[in-house]
Short mmCIF file of C-alpha atoms and ligand atoms in Angstrom, two decimals:
data_model
loop_
_atom_site.label_atom_id
_atom_site.label_comp_id
_atom_site.label_asym_id
_atom_site.label_seq_id
_atom_site.Cartn_x
_atom_site.Cartn_y
_atom_site.Cartn_z
CA MET B 1 -53.83 -10.43 -46.32
CA ASP B 2 -57.49 -11.00 -45.77
CA ALA B 3 -58.11 -9.84 -42.28
CA ASP B 4 -57.29 -6.63 -40.52
CA PRO B 5 -54.05 -6.94 -38.65
CA GLN B 6 -54.56 -7.70 -34.99
CA PRO B 7 -53.77 -4.80 -32.73
CA MET B 8 -50.17 -5.26 -31.70
CA ALA B 9 -49.79 -6.95 -28.35
CA LEU B 10 -47.69 -5.79 -25.37
CA GLU B 11 -44.45 -5.11 -27.26
CA HIS B 12 -46.01 -2.15 -28.95
CA ASP B 13 -48.34 -1.17 -26.18
CA PHE B 14 -46.69 2.00 -25.01
CA SER B 15 -49.02 2.65 -22.15
CA GLY B 16 -47.07 3.10 -18.87
CA SER B 17 -47.15 -0.43 -17.44
CA GLY B 18 -46.65 -2.01 -20.83
CA ARG B 19 -43.48 -0.06 -21.42
CA ALA B 20 -42.10 -0.93 -18.00
CA LYS B 21 -42.77 -4.60 -18.61
CA ALA B 22 -41.12 -4.43 -22.03
CA GLN B 23 -38.08 -2.73 -20.55
CA ALA B 24 -37.86 -5.26 -17.73
CA ARG B 25 -38.03 -8.08 -20.28
CA HIS B 26 -35.35 -6.43 -22.35
CA LEU B 27 -33.13 -6.09 -19.29
CA VAL B 28 -33.58 -9.71 -18.25
CA ARG B 29 -32.98 -10.92 -21.80
CA SER B 30 -29.83 -8.89 -22.24
CA TRP B 31 -28.58 -10.01 -18.83
CA LEU B 32 -29.24 -13.67 -19.67
CA TRP B 33 -27.39 -13.16 -22.91
CA LEU B 34 -24.50 -11.58 -21.03
CA ALA B 35 -24.48 -14.41 -18.48
CA TRP B 36 -24.22 -16.88 -21.32
CA VAL B 37 -21.37 -15.07 -23.07
CA ASP B 38 -19.51 -13.78 -20.04
CA GLY B 39 -20.42 -15.12 -16.61
CA LEU B 40 -18.10 -12.79 -14.72
CA GLU B 41 -19.42 -9.69 -16.45
CA ALA B 42 -23.00 -10.76 -15.75
CA SER B 43 -22.49 -11.49 -12.07
CA LYS B 44 -20.52 -8.26 -11.70
CA ARG B 45 -23.34 -6.29 -13.28
CA LEU B 46 -25.91 -7.90 -11.03
CA PHE B 47 -23.76 -7.23 -7.99
CA ASP B 48 -23.16 -3.62 -9.08
CA LEU B 49 -26.86 -2.96 -9.43
CA ALA B 50 -27.67 -4.41 -6.02
CA ALA B 51 -24.71 -2.79 -4.26
CA ALA B 52 -25.21 0.66 -5.81
CA ALA B 53 -28.93 0.66 -5.09
CA GLY B 54 -28.32 -0.55 -1.52
CA ALA B 55 -25.50 1.92 -0.87
CA GLY B 56 -27.49 4.76 -2.44
CA ALA B 57 -30.46 4.06 -0.20
CA ALA B 58 -28.34 3.52 2.92
CA THR B 59 -26.47 6.79 2.45
CA SER B 60 -29.54 8.83 1.49
CA PRO B 61 -29.73 10.50 4.94
CA VAL B 62 -26.34 12.01 4.02
CA TRP B 63 -26.77 13.05 0.41
CA LEU B 64 -30.47 13.80 0.22
CA PRO B 65 -30.49 16.78 2.64
CA MET B 66 -27.44 18.18 0.85
CA VAL B 67 -29.10 17.90 -2.53
CA LEU B 68 -32.28 19.50 -1.21
CA ALA B 69 -30.35 22.30 0.51
CA SER B 70 -28.45 23.08 -2.71
CA MET B 71 -31.65 23.13 -4.72
CA ALA B 72 -33.41 25.35 -2.18
CA SER B 73 -30.62 27.90 -2.44
CA GLY B 74 -30.72 27.75 -6.22
CA ARG B 75 -27.34 26.00 -6.64
CA GLN B 76 -26.60 22.99 -8.79
CA PRO B 77 -26.38 20.01 -6.39
CA ILE B 78 -24.40 17.86 -8.81
CA ARG B 79 -21.20 18.56 -10.74
CA ARG B 80 -20.17 16.63 -13.80
CA TRP B 81 -16.63 15.53 -14.55
CA SER B 82 -15.55 14.30 -17.99
CA ARG B 83 -14.18 10.79 -17.80
CA ILE B 84 -13.08 8.05 -20.15
CA GLY B 85 -15.05 4.86 -19.61
CA ARG B 86 -15.05 1.34 -20.93
CA PHE B 87 -13.93 0.96 -24.57
CA GLY B 88 -12.79 4.58 -24.45
CA GLU B 89 -16.39 5.88 -24.31
CA PRO B 90 -16.58 9.27 -22.65
CA PHE B 91 -19.07 9.78 -19.81
CA ASP B 92 -19.74 12.28 -17.03
CA GLU B 93 -18.88 11.20 -13.51
CA LEU B 94 -21.36 12.72 -11.06
CA ARG B 95 -20.09 14.41 -7.93
CA LEU B 96 -21.91 16.14 -5.12
CA GLN B 97 -21.36 19.87 -4.79
CA LEU B 98 -19.98 20.22 -1.27
CA PRO B 99 -20.25 23.26 0.98
CA GLY B 100 -17.03 25.27 1.39
CA GLY B 101 -14.86 25.53 4.49
CA LYS B 102 -14.00 22.94 7.10
CA ALA B 103 -17.29 21.05 6.75
CA GLY B 104 -16.70 20.60 3.02
CA GLU B 105 -13.15 19.39 3.64
CA LEU B 106 -14.37 16.85 6.18
CA LEU B 107 -17.09 15.59 3.85
CA ALA B 108 -14.63 15.35 0.96
CA GLY B 109 -12.23 13.44 3.22
CA ALA B 110 -15.00 10.95 3.92
CA GLY B 111 -15.66 10.60 0.17
CA VAL B 112 -19.19 12.00 0.45
CA ASP B 113 -18.81 14.01 -2.78
CA ARG B 114 -18.41 10.73 -4.66
CA LEU B 115 -21.76 9.27 -3.59
CA PRO B 116 -23.60 10.32 -6.79
CA ALA B 117 -21.21 8.08 -8.73
CA LEU B 118 -23.45 5.28 -7.46
CA MET B 119 -25.80 6.63 -10.13
CA ASN B 120 -23.03 6.09 -12.69
CA VAL B 121 -22.83 2.51 -11.44
CA LEU B 122 -26.59 2.02 -11.85
CA ARG B 123 -26.42 3.47 -15.35
CA GLY B 124 -23.59 1.14 -16.25
CA ASP B 125 -20.89 3.79 -16.86
CA MET B 126 -19.03 2.54 -13.83
CA SER B 127 -18.70 -0.50 -11.60
CA MET B 128 -18.22 -0.79 -7.83
CA VAL B 129 -14.69 -2.08 -8.43
CA GLY B 130 -12.47 -1.18 -11.37
CA PRO B 131 -9.64 1.16 -12.36
CA ARG B 132 -10.03 4.80 -11.31
CA PRO B 133 -12.12 6.67 -13.91
CA ALA B 134 -9.53 8.44 -16.04
CA ASP B 135 -9.52 12.09 -16.92
CA PRO B 136 -9.34 12.44 -20.74
CA GLN B 137 -6.19 14.58 -20.36
CA GLU B 138 -4.15 12.00 -18.49
CA LEU B 139 -4.45 9.21 -21.03
CA ARG B 140 -1.54 8.82 -23.34
CA PRO B 141 -2.83 8.11 -26.83
CA GLY B 142 -1.72 4.77 -28.19
CA ASP B 143 -0.33 3.67 -24.84
CA VAL B 144 -1.04 -0.01 -24.40
CA VAL B 145 -1.22 0.14 -20.60
CA SER B 146 -3.75 2.95 -20.52
CA ARG B 147 -5.76 1.23 -23.24
CA ARG B 148 -5.78 -2.06 -21.35
CA ARG B 149 -7.47 -0.46 -18.35
CA GLN B 150 -10.31 0.57 -20.65
CA ASP B 151 -11.27 -3.05 -21.26
CA VAL B 152 -13.39 -2.86 -18.12
CA ARG B 153 -15.72 -0.33 -16.53
CA PRO B 154 -13.98 2.18 -14.27
CA GLY B 155 -14.73 1.63 -10.59
CA LEU B 156 -15.68 3.50 -7.47
CA PHE B 157 -13.01 1.52 -5.63
CA ASN B 158 -9.71 0.33 -7.06
CA ALA B 159 -6.67 -1.64 -6.03
CA PHE B 160 -4.22 1.25 -6.33
CA TRP B 161 -6.32 3.39 -4.02
CA VAL B 162 -6.37 0.67 -1.37
CA ARG B 163 -2.62 0.20 -1.69
CA SER B 164 -1.98 3.91 -1.31
CA ARG B 165 -4.01 3.94 1.90
CA THR B 166 -2.00 1.10 3.40
CA ASN B 167 1.24 2.67 2.14
CA VAL B 168 2.21 -0.16 -0.22
CA ASP B 169 1.60 1.72 -3.49
CA TYR B 170 5.07 0.98 -4.83
CA ASP B 171 4.10 0.20 -8.41
CA PRO B 172 2.75 2.79 -10.87
CA GLU B 173 -1.03 3.09 -10.87
CA PHE B 174 -1.56 1.96 -14.44
CA ASP B 175 0.49 -1.20 -13.85
CA VAL B 176 -1.74 -2.03 -10.89
CA ASP B 177 -4.77 -1.45 -13.14
CA ARG B 178 -3.40 -3.75 -15.80
CA GLU B 179 -2.81 -6.44 -13.19
CA TYR B 180 -6.40 -5.96 -12.03
CA VAL B 181 -7.83 -6.25 -15.53
CA GLU B 182 -5.85 -9.39 -16.19
CA THR B 183 -6.65 -11.18 -12.95
CA ARG B 184 -10.04 -9.87 -11.89
CA SER B 185 -12.69 -12.13 -10.43
CA MET B 186 -15.87 -11.75 -8.42
CA LYS B 187 -14.08 -13.01 -5.33
CA GLY B 188 -11.24 -10.55 -5.90
CA ASP B 189 -13.70 -7.67 -6.22
CA LEU B 190 -15.49 -8.59 -3.01
CA GLY B 191 -12.14 -8.85 -1.22
CA LEU B 192 -11.14 -5.45 -2.52
CA LEU B 193 -14.36 -3.90 -1.23
CA ALA B 194 -13.75 -5.47 2.18
CA ARG B 195 -10.20 -4.10 2.20
CA SER B 196 -11.46 -0.66 1.16
CA ALA B 197 -13.71 -0.64 4.21
CA LEU B 198 -10.80 -1.66 6.47
CA THR B 199 -8.52 1.06 5.15
CA ALA B 200 -10.91 3.76 6.35
CA PHE B 201 -8.73 3.88 9.50
CA TYR B 202 -5.43 4.39 7.76
CA GLY B 203 -5.91 7.81 6.20
CA GLY B 204 -5.51 8.92 2.63
CA LYS B 205 -2.73 8.95 0.13
CA VAL B 206 0.21 10.95 1.34
CA VAL B 207 0.72 14.14 -0.57
CA ASP B 208 2.71 16.74 1.32
CA THR B 209 4.91 15.68 4.21
CA PRO B 210 8.37 16.44 5.64
CA ASP B 211 11.52 14.48 4.68
CA ARG B 212 12.32 13.74 8.33
CA ILE B 213 9.86 12.73 11.03
CA THR B 214 10.72 12.03 14.65
CA ILE B 215 8.72 9.20 16.14
CA ARG B 216 9.28 8.60 19.86
CA GLY B 217 12.68 10.25 19.65
CA ILE B 218 13.78 8.29 16.58
CA PRO B 219 14.54 10.37 13.49
CA VAL B 220 12.93 8.59 10.53
CA HIS B 221 13.84 9.35 6.90
CA ASN B 222 10.48 9.76 5.23
CA ARG B 223 10.91 8.18 1.80
CA THR B 224 9.00 6.35 -0.89
CA MET B 225 10.25 2.90 -1.83
CA ALA B 226 11.71 4.22 -5.09
CA GLN B 227 13.53 7.05 -3.32
CA ALA B 228 14.96 4.67 -0.72
CA VAL B 229 16.28 2.26 -3.35
CA GLU B 230 17.82 5.08 -5.35
CA GLU B 231 19.49 6.64 -2.32
CA LEU B 232 20.87 3.33 -1.07
CA VAL B 233 22.38 2.58 -4.47
CA ARG B 234 23.86 6.07 -4.56
CA GLN B 235 25.40 5.60 -1.10
CA LEU B 236 27.33 2.58 -2.38
CA ASP B 237 29.49 5.04 -4.33
CA ALA B 238 29.62 7.73 -1.64
CA PRO B 239 32.93 8.44 0.12
CA GLU B 240 31.52 7.80 3.63
CA PRO B 241 29.90 4.54 4.82
CA THR B 242 26.17 4.44 5.56
CA ARG B 243 24.50 2.53 8.41
CA VAL B 244 20.85 1.73 7.72
CA CYS B 245 18.08 0.55 10.08
CA PHE B 246 14.50 -0.42 9.42
CA VAL B 247 12.26 0.66 12.25
CA ASN B 248 8.81 -0.74 12.93
CA ALA B 249 6.45 -0.35 15.89
CA ASP B 250 8.18 -3.21 17.71
CA CYS B 251 11.62 -1.59 17.29
CA VAL B 252 10.31 1.66 18.76
CA ASN B 253 8.97 -0.27 21.76
CA LEU B 254 12.28 -2.10 22.14
CA ALA B 255 14.21 1.16 22.02
CA ALA B 256 12.03 2.57 24.80
CA ARG B 257 13.45 -0.02 27.21
CA ASP B 258 16.92 -0.52 25.73
CA ALA B 259 19.08 2.61 25.93
CA GLN B 260 21.86 1.11 23.84
CA TYR B 261 19.49 0.26 21.01
CA GLN B 262 17.89 3.70 21.28
CA GLN B 263 21.32 5.27 20.85
CA THR B 264 22.14 2.92 17.96
CA LEU B 265 19.04 4.10 16.15
CA ARG B 266 19.50 7.76 16.94
CA THR B 267 22.98 7.74 15.45
CA ALA B 268 22.10 5.70 12.35
CA ASP B 269 22.67 7.40 8.99
CA TYR B 270 19.42 6.27 7.46
CA ILE B 271 16.25 5.02 9.17
CA LEU B 272 13.34 3.69 7.15
CA ALA B 273 9.75 3.37 8.38
CA ASP B 274 8.57 -0.22 8.20
CA GLY B 275 4.97 -1.37 8.63
CA ILE B 276 1.44 -0.15 9.08
CA GLY B 277 2.13 0.86 12.72
CA MET B 278 4.53 3.56 11.52
CA LYS B 279 1.97 4.80 9.03
CA LEU B 280 -0.61 5.12 11.80
CA ALA B 281 1.95 6.87 14.01
CA GLY B 282 2.70 9.38 11.26
CA ARG B 283 -0.98 10.01 10.88
CA LEU B 284 -1.50 10.48 14.62
CA LEU B 285 1.37 12.97 14.66
CA GLY B 286 0.00 14.84 11.64
CA ARG B 287 3.18 13.96 9.69
CA PRO B 288 2.27 11.25 7.24
CA ILE B 289 4.73 8.52 6.32
CA ARG B 290 5.15 8.37 2.54
CA GLN B 291 5.34 4.62 2.07
CA ASN B 292 5.87 1.44 3.99
CA VAL B 293 9.56 0.99 3.21
CA ASN B 294 10.17 -2.45 4.71
CA GLY B 295 13.11 -4.70 3.94
CA THR B 296 11.08 -7.48 2.38
CA ASP B 297 9.54 -5.25 -0.28
CA LEU B 298 12.73 -3.27 -0.76
CA PHE B 299 15.02 -6.26 -1.26
CA PRO B 300 13.90 -7.42 -4.75
CA ARG B 301 13.90 -3.82 -5.95
CA LEU B 302 17.40 -3.32 -4.63
CA VAL B 303 18.57 -6.53 -6.30
CA ASP B 304 17.08 -5.34 -9.61
CA ALA B 305 18.79 -1.96 -9.25
CA LEU B 306 22.16 -3.64 -8.60
CA LYS B 307 21.96 -6.17 -11.43
CA ASP B 308 24.63 -5.49 -14.03
CA THR B 309 26.55 -3.08 -11.79
CA HIS B 310 29.97 -3.55 -10.20
CA HIS B 311 28.44 -3.75 -6.72
CA GLY B 312 28.34 -6.88 -4.58
CA ILE B 313 26.34 -8.11 -1.57
CA PHE B 314 27.32 -10.15 1.48
CA LEU B 315 24.48 -12.02 3.20
CA LEU B 316 25.09 -12.51 6.92
CA GLY B 317 22.58 -14.12 9.26
CA ALA B 318 19.76 -16.62 9.75
CA ARG B 319 20.15 -20.37 10.24
CA PRO B 320 22.83 -22.36 8.39
CA GLY B 321 21.93 -22.79 4.71
CA VAL B 322 19.31 -20.04 4.65
CA ALA B 323 21.59 -17.29 3.27
CA ASP B 324 22.70 -19.72 0.53
CA SER B 325 19.09 -20.23 -0.49
CA VAL B 326 18.71 -16.46 -0.70
CA ARG B 327 21.74 -16.38 -2.97
CA GLU B 328 19.98 -18.92 -5.20
CA TRP B 329 16.93 -16.68 -5.25
CA ILE B 330 19.10 -13.75 -6.37
CA VAL B 331 20.73 -15.87 -9.09
CA ALA B 332 17.28 -16.92 -10.33
CA ARG B 333 16.29 -13.25 -10.36
CA GLY B 334 18.98 -12.73 -12.99
CA ALA B 335 21.93 -11.46 -10.96
CA PRO B 336 24.34 -14.44 -10.90
CA ASP B 337 27.39 -12.53 -9.63
CA LEU B 338 25.78 -10.13 -7.20
CA VAL B 339 26.32 -12.17 -4.02
CA ARG B 340 29.99 -12.21 -3.00
CA GLY B 341 29.62 -14.28 0.14
CA THR B 342 27.27 -15.71 2.76
CA ARG B 343 27.45 -16.80 6.38
CA ASP B 344 24.87 -17.94 8.90
CA GLY B 345 24.07 -15.91 11.99
CA TYR B 346 24.94 -18.49 14.63
CA PHE B 347 28.62 -17.92 15.36
CA ARG B 348 30.38 -17.43 18.68
CA ALA B 349 31.67 -14.07 19.92
CA GLU B 350 35.23 -15.31 19.40
CA GLU B 351 34.51 -15.83 15.72
CA GLU B 352 33.47 -12.23 15.17
CA ASP B 353 36.90 -11.07 13.92
CA GLU B 354 37.01 -13.88 11.45
CA VAL B 355 33.47 -13.10 10.19
CA CYS B 356 34.47 -9.47 9.61
CA ARG B 357 37.60 -10.57 7.77
CA GLN B 358 35.54 -12.90 5.60
CA ILE B 359 33.19 -10.05 4.67
CA LYS B 360 36.06 -7.71 3.87
CA ALA B 361 37.84 -10.31 1.78
CA SER B 362 34.68 -10.97 -0.23
CA GLY B 363 34.91 -7.50 -1.77
CA ALA B 364 31.19 -6.85 -1.15
CA ASP B 365 30.21 -3.22 -0.65
CA LEU B 366 26.68 -3.92 0.64
CA LEU B 367 26.16 -5.99 3.79
CA LEU B 368 22.78 -7.35 4.82
CA VAL B 369 22.66 -8.54 8.43
CA ALA B 370 19.71 -10.74 9.47
CA PHE B 371 19.97 -11.36 13.23
CA GLY B 372 16.72 -9.63 14.22
CA ALA B 373 16.49 -6.35 16.12
CA PRO B 374 18.23 -5.04 18.16
CA ARG B 375 21.19 -7.39 17.81
CA GLN B 376 21.74 -6.84 14.09
CA ASP B 377 21.78 -3.06 14.47
CA THR B 378 24.20 -2.94 17.39
CA TRP B 379 26.38 -5.51 15.60
CA ILE B 380 26.56 -3.31 12.52
CA LEU B 381 27.37 -0.24 14.63
CA ARG B 382 30.29 -2.08 16.20
CA ASN B 383 31.63 -3.92 13.17
CA GLN B 384 30.82 -2.06 9.95
CA PRO B 385 34.18 -0.23 9.80
CA ARG B 386 36.03 -3.57 10.01
CA CYS B 387 33.94 -5.16 7.28
CA GLY B 388 34.94 -2.61 4.65
CA VAL B 389 31.40 -2.22 3.28
CA LYS B 390 29.89 1.06 2.14
CA VAL B 391 26.32 0.29 3.19
CA ALA B 392 25.18 -2.07 5.96
CA ILE B 393 21.52 -2.80 6.61
CA GLY B 394 19.80 -4.76 9.39
CA VAL B 395 17.10 -6.80 7.70
CA GLY B 396 15.46 -8.97 10.41
CA GLY B 397 13.66 -12.05 9.14
CA LEU B 398 14.21 -11.18 5.46
CA PHE B 399 16.40 -14.20 4.62
CA ASP B 400 13.79 -16.56 6.05
CA PHE B 401 11.24 -15.18 3.60
CA PHE B 402 13.39 -15.24 0.47
CA SER B 403 14.80 -18.68 1.20
CA GLY B 404 11.20 -19.91 1.42
CA ARG B 405 11.73 -21.06 5.01
CA ILE B 406 8.87 -18.85 6.19
CA GLN B 407 5.91 -17.98 4.03
CA ARG B 408 5.18 -14.28 3.69
CA ALA B 409 1.62 -12.98 4.15
CA PRO B 410 -0.43 -13.09 0.94
CA GLN B 411 -0.70 -9.90 -1.10
CA TRP B 412 -4.27 -9.16 -0.01
CA MET B 413 -3.26 -9.19 3.65
CA ARG B 414 -0.38 -6.83 2.99
CA GLU B 415 -2.74 -4.58 1.09
CA ALA B 416 -5.13 -4.58 4.03
CA GLY B 417 -2.37 -3.55 6.47
CA LEU B 418 -2.70 -6.93 8.17
CA GLU B 419 0.70 -8.52 7.60
CA TRP B 420 1.32 -8.47 11.35
CA THR B 421 -1.71 -10.70 11.99
CA TRP B 422 -0.18 -13.25 9.61
CA ARG B 423 3.10 -13.29 11.52
CA LEU B 424 1.15 -13.54 14.75
CA ALA B 425 -0.73 -16.58 13.44
CA GLN B 426 2.52 -18.21 12.25
CA GLU B 427 4.42 -17.92 15.50
CA PRO B 428 1.82 -17.10 18.16
CA GLY B 429 4.08 -18.18 21.02
CA ARG B 430 6.83 -15.70 20.09
CA MET B 431 4.73 -12.96 18.51
CA TRP B 432 1.72 -12.45 20.78
CA LYS B 433 3.57 -10.05 23.00
CA ARG B 434 5.17 -8.20 20.10
CA TYR B 435 1.95 -7.64 18.19
CA GLY B 436 -0.90 -8.38 20.57
CA ILE B 437 0.27 -5.99 23.24
CA GLY B 438 3.09 -4.12 21.52
CA ASN B 439 0.96 -2.46 18.82
CA ALA B 440 -1.48 -1.00 21.33
CA VAL B 441 1.34 0.20 23.60
CA PHE B 442 3.10 1.78 20.62
CA LEU B 443 0.03 3.69 19.44
CA ALA B 444 -0.82 4.81 22.98
CA ARG B 445 2.71 6.20 23.38
CA VAL B 446 2.58 8.03 20.06
CA LEU B 447 -0.80 9.46 20.94
CA SER B 448 0.50 10.73 24.28
CA ASP B 449 3.41 12.41 22.42
CA ARG B 450 0.88 14.11 20.21
CA VAL B 451 -1.18 15.31 23.15
CA ARG B 452 1.92 16.60 24.91
CA ARG B 453 3.07 18.40 21.76
CA ASP B 454 -0.33 20.04 21.32
CA GLU B 455 -0.43 21.09 24.98
CA GLY B 456 3.10 22.45 24.69
CA SER B 457 2.29 24.52 21.63
CA SER B 458 -0.97 25.86 23.07
CA GLN B 459 0.89 26.92 26.24
CA GLN B 460 3.57 28.60 24.17
CA GLY B 461 0.79 30.39 22.34
CA ARG B 462 -0.64 31.60 25.63
CA VAL B 463 2.71 32.93 26.81
CA ARG B 464 3.14 34.78 23.55
CA CYS B 465 -0.29 36.33 23.86
CA GLU B 466 0.44 37.80 27.24
CA PRO B 467 1.03 41.56 27.19
N1 LIG N 1 19.12 -15.06 13.99
C1 LIG N 1 20.48 -15.21 13.78
N2 LIG N 1 21.30 -15.38 14.83
C2 LIG N 1 20.85 -15.39 16.11
C3 LIG N 1 19.47 -15.20 16.33
C4 LIG N 1 18.64 -15.03 15.23
O1 LIG N 1 20.92 -15.17 12.65
O2 LIG N 1 21.65 -15.53 17.02
C5 LIG N 1 18.26 -14.90 12.83
C6 LIG N 1 17.07 -15.83 12.78
O3 LIG N 1 17.45 -17.08 12.23
C7 LIG N 1 16.12 -15.08 11.92
C8 LIG N 1 16.47 -13.63 12.21
O4 LIG N 1 17.69 -13.65 12.88
O5 LIG N 1 16.39 -15.35 10.57
C9 LIG N 1 15.47 -12.95 13.13
O6 LIG N 1 14.26 -12.94 12.59
P1 LIG N 1 13.06 -12.21 13.29
O7 LIG N 1 11.86 -12.77 12.66
O8 LIG N 1 13.18 -12.20 14.77
O9 LIG N 1 13.35 -10.74 12.79
P2 LIG N 1 12.37 -9.51 12.72
O10 LIG N 1 12.19 -9.26 11.28
O11 LIG N 1 11.14 -9.92 13.41
O12 LIG N 1 13.17 -8.45 13.41
#
């Protein structure tokens, strides 16, 4: 060592701009390293930074005045919530302190209190998309499922939340998270964000709601998917037979101009709310529908519940050969003896007696009838006693889906509440009236019921107030 060491260059120059440059270099280097090891993680991080900064700036007219107002009145603007992050690392999720009363409720409903979590995203505790940040108390130690969700950063938006808003949250949250962790992609995340934006119209997760809701004069049993499956299975052993109808927006419209169908629905033992239209109707009426209990999502769950029991199904309806393909689907699902008989839905009126005899002789106690509404429902009303089955359900186009004859909408469309647009695109000639016009007519009718109800109750109030 002969000469004095040179003064250290930039790396050790801790003057303001030098430090910023060093930090920027460190960031770029670590990102490049990440991109090399894990491309998805790197692009996600880059996207998170841009999206959180953009969203933070765009929403600043909302949160900034609130923060300033809190500070001016000497209150803490931000609350901290303990959360478990990636790799089980604890962190504090930041939430805005909202004002009390109605204004606070409204702001919370719009998710305004969660805006500071964008800061968590910038800091890298969270991501735009990922499993809901878990409370330390809710995690079960040693549980593989809850550990699996910690392989990724928790997110501001998550798949389970979207599903609960479109009423298709049938599977437990942690299972949905595990599926997310195992299949995630940049494209999937972007799709999920788009769906989250769409679901703003549908209202939140249903918490407290009555067991029965009347929509346009039709008494709907308000059930979750799991409750519906359990009750249907229980009815198979009940002393009295049960007649079941699925009702969607189109059925309600049909019933409005078909008195016989209206009566068939009103006297049914069990009516389940099918589709996003019913969810919106429940919301408009202030009586939220618990879940979208449609036949197509219920069917595999029902088959699973009936596997290895003494019960048997008869499949009646659809074009020749279709019900047999559904039987094959059920066999492949692991229930080889569940189907006791099948028959297509194109028989003459004179053959009706024989069809009923065939069903009775099969020994099935559950009958699925796929003729489409309203025919299937009036047929069941007329013939169930002769068929000797405990439970009969009208299932519409269900057999076409499970036989593979008609492709069902992809999962992301169902999660976005857009299954009806898929059916519209598949059969525009037949469906444009049903969905294009029918949905709007349905919602307008429900809204007018709501207005009438409100007017009625305010008038009643006035009468009561009179001396
Ligand atoms: N169908 C039947 N017999 C008939 C008319 C129709 O079995 O006389 C079947 C048809 O093949 C289809 C189902 O009924 O499988 C009706 O499906 P659609 O899509 O109309 O039912 P949705 O679910 O829309 O009520």
